[in-house]
Amino acid sequence: MRQQVIDTKMNSHTAGEADECLFEYLHTEMVNYTLSKASNKKEKEEELSRLEWMGFSVGYRIIERLTRDCSRFKDELDMIKFICTDFWSSLYHKQIDNLRTNHHGVYMLQDNSFRLLNKVGTNCNKQYLQESPRLLAFTCGLLRGSLANLGIISTVNAEISTLPSCKFHVQVQQM
Amino acid sequence: MSRAGTKLDSKKVNSELFTLTYGALVAQLLKDYENVEDVNKQLERMGYNMGIRLIEDFLARTGSGRCYDFRDTAEKIQTGFKIFLGITPTIANWSAAGDEFSLCFEANPLTEFVELPDHCLNLKYCNILIGVLRGACEMVQMEIACWFVQDQLKNDNVNELRVKFIKRLEDAIPAGED
């Protein structure tokens, strides 16, 4: 029985592919590291921008690898849709649950069970609600970076009302 | 509205996400610290923190018990590499006393898109691995030391990670966390 557990794991990835929990642990350490550089609350918020920047550079690179075999996108909405489906499911194992837009450059992406939050708490548990936003800064950057490489300059911020669901607001800068 | 031919291998992408995220972290650390030695230290500390959590994943997934001896440990570390990084290092170069061995591997997901620039020659890019191993072993009451003897980023043929057994930790001592 034990052997089987290992075997299925081994067959599923052949050479040099990292397990999913590694990213989660690394992400936690990055959050800890960036926050450890700040002493008070105000500084902490500023430090999160460094985390966002790291996310940006990862997003900028990863979108190139993801869209290698893609056909050209029709328009902005098409790109956002790609982000919601393929991009999100390959990084976070599920698609965005809800996408809203005002058709003037504002998009709202809602994930009802965000991967980096779903072990933190459920909606009846408010204990970690205050600390949770720091877990979203990296992903905000990731979104901004990937959109930037697709040619969309934007600002992205996130909001949590109940764990583990969260909303990302994308505001596209009009040229 | 579905895009034809964009079936993405989520395992593969996930591994790239890890690789690139690690790269972004190292870049940020290099920006934050003037001294490369400090970056090495910081990476190891982060690895240590990851290791003390990762060992629980490992034990839960493999269901393995205590190690009989250091050779057994070596095999379990090898399994760990298989599970978490998808690579199978070979165990080689046992010391005569049996307290030191090497893990040799060629593919390294951490360094997939990496080239070291000249001014970073002292950077131990994969130092996080060392921290992970140390942290994980400490949680099963074993103090080890490890270091890279060969590194593909520094133009060696393989990556060789040397692991040395220091001592058994006694039960009562709580592990020092930072």
Coordinates of C-alpha atoms in Angstrom, one line a residue:
Chain A
M1 CA 0.0 0.0 0.0
R2 CA 2.7 2.4 1.0
Q3 CA 4.7 1.7 -2.1
Q4 CA 1.7 2.5 -4.3
V5 CA 1.4 6.0 -2.9
I6 CA 4.9 6.8 -3.9
D7 CA 4.6 5.1 -7.3
T8 CA 1.7 7.1 -8.6
K9 CA 3.5 10.2 -7.7
M10 CA 6.6 9.1 -9.5
N11 CA 4.9 8.2 -12.7
S12 CA 3.1 11.4 -13.0
H13 CA 6.1 13.5 -13.3
T14 CA 9.1 12.3 -15.2
A15 CA 12.1 14.5 -14.8
G16 CA 12.8 17.6 -12.9
E17 CA 9.3 18.8 -12.0
A18 CA 8.7 20.3 -8.6
D19 CA 5.9 19.2 -6.4
E20 CA 3.1 21.7 -5.8
C21 CA 3.6 22.1 -2.1
L22 CA 7.1 23.5 -2.7
F23 CA 5.6 26.6 -4.3
E24 CA 3.3 27.1 -1.4
Y25 CA 6.1 26.8 1.2
L26 CA 8.4 29.1 -0.8
H27 CA 5.6 31.6 -1.1
T28 CA 5.1 31.6 2.6
E29 CA 8.8 32.1 3.2
M30 CA 8.9 35.0 0.8
V31 CA 6.0 36.7 2.6
N32 CA 7.8 36.2 5.9
Y33 CA 11.0 37.5 4.5
T34 CA 9.5 40.7 3.0
L35 CA 7.6 41.4 6.2
S36 CA 10.6 40.8 8.4
K37 CA 12.2 43.8 6.9
A38 CA 9.6 46.1 8.2
S39 CA 9.2 47.2 11.7
N40 CA 5.8 48.9 11.9
K41 CA 2.4 48.5 10.1
K42 CA 2.9 51.3 7.6
E43 CA 6.2 50.0 6.5
K44 CA 4.7 46.5 6.2
E45 CA 2.4 47.8 3.5
E46 CA 5.3 49.3 1.7
E47 CA 7.2 46.1 1.9
L48 CA 4.4 44.3 0.2
S49 CA 5.2 46.2 -2.9
R50 CA 8.4 44.3 -3.1
L51 CA 6.5 41.1 -3.0
E52 CA 4.2 42.4 -5.7
W53 CA 7.3 43.2 -7.8
M54 CA 8.6 39.7 -7.5
G55 CA 5.2 38.5 -8.6
F56 CA 5.4 40.9 -11.5
S57 CA 8.7 39.5 -12.8
V58 CA 7.4 35.9 -12.5
G59 CA 4.2 36.7 -14.2
Y60 CA 6.0 38.5 -17.0
R61 CA 8.1 35.4 -17.7
I62 CA 5.6 32.7 -17.1
I63 CA 3.1 34.1 -19.6
E64 CA 5.6 33.7 -22.3
R65 CA 6.0 30.1 -21.6
L66 CA 2.2 29.6 -21.4
T67 CA 1.3 31.3 -24.6
R68 CA 3.9 29.6 -26.7
D69 CA 1.5 27.6 -28.6
C70 CA -1.4 29.9 -28.5
S71 CA -3.1 31.6 -31.4
R72 CA -3.2 35.4 -31.3
F73 CA -5.7 37.0 -29.0
K74 CA -8.5 38.9 -30.5
D75 CA -8.9 41.7 -27.9
E76 CA -8.4 42.6 -24.3
L77 CA -11.4 40.6 -23.1
D78 CA -10.0 37.5 -24.9
M79 CA -6.7 37.9 -23.0
I80 CA -8.5 38.3 -19.7
K81 CA -10.5 35.2 -20.4
F82 CA -7.3 33.4 -21.1
I83 CA -6.0 34.5 -17.7
C84 CA -9.2 33.3 -16.0
T85 CA -9.2 29.9 -17.5
D86 CA -5.9 28.5 -18.8
F87 CA -3.5 30.7 -16.8
W88 CA -5.3 30.3 -13.5
S89 CA -5.9 26.6 -13.8
S90 CA -2.4 25.9 -14.6
L91 CA -1.0 27.9 -11.7
Y92 CA -3.8 27.4 -9.1
H93 CA -5.5 24.2 -10.3
K94 CA -8.8 25.8 -10.8
Q95 CA -10.5 28.4 -13.0
I96 CA -11.6 31.8 -11.8
D97 CA -15.2 31.4 -10.6
N98 CA -16.6 34.7 -11.7
L99 CA -15.5 37.4 -14.1
R100 CA -17.2 40.8 -14.3
T101 CA -16.4 43.8 -16.4
N102 CA -17.8 47.2 -17.0
H103 CA -16.4 47.0 -20.6
H104 CA -14.4 50.1 -19.9
G105 CA -11.2 48.6 -18.6
V106 CA -12.3 47.4 -15.2
Y107 CA -12.4 43.7 -14.5
M108 CA -13.2 41.8 -11.4
L109 CA -11.9 38.3 -11.0
Q110 CA -13.3 36.3 -8.2
D111 CA -11.9 33.0 -6.9
N112 CA -14.1 31.3 -4.4
S113 CA -11.4 29.0 -3.1
F114 CA -8.0 30.6 -3.7
R115 CA -5.2 28.1 -3.4
L116 CA -3.0 30.2 -1.2
L117 CA -5.9 31.0 1.2
N118 CA -7.8 27.8 1.4
K119 CA -5.8 26.4 4.2
V120 CA -5.9 29.6 6.2
G121 CA -9.5 29.5 7.2
T122 CA -13.2 29.1 6.2
N123 CA -15.8 31.7 6.2
C124 CA -16.9 31.1 9.8
N125 CA -13.4 31.5 10.9
K126 CA -12.3 35.2 11.1
Q127 CA -9.1 34.6 13.0
Y128 CA -6.7 35.2 10.2
L129 CA -8.8 37.6 8.1
Q130 CA -6.5 40.6 8.9
E131 CA -3.3 38.8 8.0
S132 CA -4.6 37.3 4.8
P133 CA -4.2 40.2 2.4
R134 CA -0.4 39.8 2.5
L135 CA -0.9 36.4 0.9
L136 CA -2.3 38.1 -2.2
A137 CA 0.3 40.6 -3.0
F138 CA 2.4 38.2 -5.0
T139 CA -0.5 37.1 -7.0
C140 CA -1.5 40.7 -7.8
G141 CA 1.9 41.1 -9.2
L142 CA 1.7 37.9 -11.1
L143 CA -1.5 39.1 -12.8
R144 CA -0.1 42.5 -13.5
G145 CA 3.1 41.1 -14.9
S146 CA 1.4 38.6 -17.2
L147 CA -1.0 41.3 -18.5
A148 CA 2.0 43.6 -19.0
N149 CA 3.7 41.1 -21.2
L150 CA 0.4 40.7 -23.2
G151 CA 0.5 44.5 -23.7
I152 CA -2.0 45.6 -21.1
I153 CA -0.7 48.1 -18.6
S154 CA -2.8 47.9 -15.5
T155 CA -3.1 48.1 -11.7
V156 CA -4.2 45.1 -9.8
N157 CA -5.5 45.0 -6.2
A158 CA -7.2 42.4 -4.2
E159 CA -9.8 42.2 -1.6
I160 CA -11.0 39.5 0.8
S161 CA -14.4 39.5 2.4
T162 CA -14.7 35.9 3.5
L163 CA -12.0 33.3 3.5
P164 CA -11.0 31.5 1.3
S165 CA -12.6 33.5 -1.4
C166 CA -11.0 36.6 -2.9
K167 CA -11.5 39.2 -5.6
F168 CA -8.9 40.7 -7.8
H169 CA -9.7 44.1 -9.3
V170 CA -7.9 44.8 -12.6
Q171 CA -7.9 48.4 -13.8
V172 CA -6.5 48.8 -17.2
Q173 CA -4.7 52.0 -18.0
Q174 CA -6.1 53.6 -21.1
M175 CA -3.5 54.8 -23.5
Chain B
M1 CA -15.0 30.4 -27.1
S2 CA -12.5 27.7 -26.2
R3 CA -9.0 27.9 -27.5
A4 CA -8.0 24.9 -29.5
G5 CA -4.6 23.4 -28.7
T6 CA -3.9 25.2 -25.4
K7 CA -4.1 22.2 -23.1
L8 CA -1.6 23.1 -20.5
D9 CA 0.2 20.5 -18.5
S10 CA -0.4 21.9 -15.0
K11 CA 2.3 19.8 -13.4
K12 CA 4.9 21.2 -15.7
V13 CA 3.6 24.8 -15.4
N14 CA 3.5 24.4 -11.7
S15 CA 7.2 23.4 -11.6
E16 CA 8.0 26.4 -13.8
L17 CA 6.1 28.6 -11.4
F18 CA 8.3 27.3 -8.6
T19 CA 11.5 27.8 -10.6
L20 CA 10.7 31.3 -11.7
T21 CA 9.5 32.3 -8.2
Y22 CA 12.7 31.1 -6.7
G23 CA 14.6 33.0 -9.3
A24 CA 12.7 36.2 -8.5
L25 CA 13.4 35.7 -4.8
V26 CA 17.1 35.3 -5.4
A27 CA 17.2 38.4 -7.6
Q28 CA 15.4 40.3 -4.9
L29 CA 17.8 39.1 -2.2
L30 CA 20.7 40.1 -4.3
K31 CA 19.2 43.6 -4.6
D32 CA 18.6 43.7 -0.8
Y33 CA 21.9 42.6 0.4
E34 CA 25.3 44.0 -0.7
N35 CA 27.1 40.9 0.4
V36 CA 26.6 37.7 -1.5
E37 CA 27.4 35.7 1.7
D38 CA 24.4 37.2 3.3
V39 CA 22.2 36.1 0.4
N40 CA 23.6 32.6 0.9
K41 CA 22.8 32.7 4.5
Q42 CA 19.3 34.0 4.0
L43 CA 18.5 31.4 1.4
E44 CA 19.6 28.7 3.8
R45 CA 17.5 30.1 6.5
M46 CA 14.4 30.1 4.3
G47 CA 15.2 26.6 3.2
Y48 CA 15.4 25.6 6.8
N49 CA 12.0 27.0 7.5
M50 CA 10.6 25.1 4.5
G51 CA 12.3 21.9 5.5
I52 CA 10.8 21.8 9.0
R53 CA 7.4 21.9 7.4
L54 CA 8.2 19.7 4.4
I55 CA 9.3 16.8 6.5
E56 CA 5.7 16.4 7.6
D57 CA 4.5 16.2 4.0
F58 CA 7.2 13.6 3.4
L59 CA 6.3 11.4 6.3
A60 CA 2.6 11.6 5.6
R61 CA 3.1 10.7 2.0
T62 CA 5.6 7.9 2.3
G63 CA 4.5 6.5 5.7
S64 CA 8.1 5.8 6.5
G65 CA 9.3 5.3 10.0
R66 CA 12.6 6.0 11.7
C67 CA 15.8 5.4 9.8
Y68 CA 17.8 2.4 10.9
D69 CA 21.1 3.9 9.9
F70 CA 22.6 6.6 7.8
R71 CA 22.4 4.5 4.7
D72 CA 18.7 4.3 5.2
T73 CA 18.6 8.0 5.7
A74 CA 20.4 8.5 2.4
E75 CA 17.7 6.4 0.6
K76 CA 14.9 8.4 2.2
I77 CA 16.5 11.7 1.2
Q78 CA 16.7 10.3 -2.3
T79 CA 13.0 9.5 -2.2
G80 CA 12.3 13.0 -1.0
F81 CA 14.1 14.4 -4.0
K82 CA 11.9 12.1 -6.2
I83 CA 8.7 13.2 -4.6
F84 CA 9.3 16.9 -4.3
L85 CA 11.6 17.8 -7.2
G86 CA 11.0 14.9 -9.5
I87 CA 14.6 14.0 -9.8
T88 CA 16.5 10.9 -8.7
P89 CA 19.9 11.6 -7.5
T90 CA 22.4 8.8 -7.2
I91 CA 24.0 8.1 -3.9
A92 CA 27.8 7.9 -4.2
N93 CA 31.1 8.4 -2.5
W94 CA 30.5 7.0 0.9
S95 CA 33.1 7.9 3.4
A96 CA 34.9 5.0 5.1
A97 CA 33.2 5.7 8.4
G98 CA 29.8 5.7 6.7
D99 CA 28.9 9.1 8.0
E100 CA 29.2 11.0 4.8
F101 CA 27.8 10.6 1.3
S102 CA 27.1 12.5 -1.9
L103 CA 24.0 13.0 -3.9
C104 CA 24.7 13.5 -7.6
F105 CA 22.1 14.7 -10.0
E106 CA 22.1 16.3 -13.4
A107 CA 18.6 17.7 -13.9
N108 CA 17.9 20.4 -11.4
P109 CA 14.5 22.1 -11.6
L110 CA 15.8 25.0 -9.5
T111 CA 18.3 26.1 -12.1
E112 CA 16.3 25.4 -15.2
F113 CA 16.4 28.9 -16.7
V114 CA 19.4 30.1 -14.8
E115 CA 22.9 31.4 -15.8
L116 CA 25.1 32.9 -13.2
P117 CA 26.6 36.3 -14.2
D118 CA 30.3 36.8 -13.5
H119 CA 29.9 39.0 -10.4
C120 CA 27.9 36.3 -8.6
L121 CA 30.4 33.6 -8.6
N122 CA 30.2 33.3 -4.8
L123 CA 26.5 33.0 -4.9
K124 CA 25.3 29.5 -3.9
Y125 CA 22.2 29.6 -6.0
C126 CA 20.8 26.3 -4.7
N127 CA 21.5 27.0 -1.0
I128 CA 17.8 26.6 -0.2
L129 CA 18.2 22.9 -0.7
I130 CA 20.8 22.8 2.0
G131 CA 18.5 24.5 4.4
V132 CA 15.6 22.2 3.5
L133 CA 17.7 19.1 4.1
R134 CA 19.0 20.4 7.4
G135 CA 15.6 21.5 8.6
A136 CA 13.9 18.3 7.6
C137 CA 16.6 16.1 9.3
E138 CA 16.5 18.2 12.4
M139 CA 12.8 17.4 12.8
V140 CA 13.6 13.7 12.9
Q141 CA 16.3 14.3 15.5
M142 CA 19.3 14.2 13.3
E143 CA 21.9 17.0 12.9
I144 CA 23.5 17.0 9.5
A145 CA 25.7 19.4 7.6
C146 CA 25.6 19.6 3.8
W147 CA 27.2 21.6 1.1
F148 CA 27.7 21.6 -2.6
V149 CA 30.9 20.2 -3.9
Q150 CA 30.0 20.5 -7.6
D151 CA 27.6 22.8 -9.2
Q152 CA 26.5 22.8 -12.8
L153 CA 26.0 26.6 -12.6
K154 CA 29.7 26.8 -12.0
N155 CA 30.6 24.7 -15.0
D156 CA 30.9 21.3 -13.2
N157 CA 29.5 18.3 -15.0
V158 CA 27.0 17.3 -12.3
N159 CA 25.6 18.7 -9.1
E160 CA 27.1 17.0 -6.2
L161 CA 25.6 17.6 -2.7
R162 CA 27.6 16.3 0.2
V163 CA 25.8 15.3 3.3
K164 CA 27.5 14.6 6.6
F165 CA 26.0 13.2 9.8
I166 CA 26.9 15.3 12.8
K167 CA 25.0 13.8 15.7
R168 CA 21.7 12.5 17.0
L169 CA 19.6 15.1 18.8
E170 CA 18.1 14.1 22.1
D171 CA 14.3 14.1 22.4
A172 CA 13.9 16.8 25.0
I173 CA 15.7 19.6 23.2
P174 CA 13.3 21.7 21.3
A175 CA 14.5 22.6 17.8
G176 CA 15.7 26.2 17.5
E177 CA 13.4 28.0 15.2
D178 CA 13.9 31.4 13.8

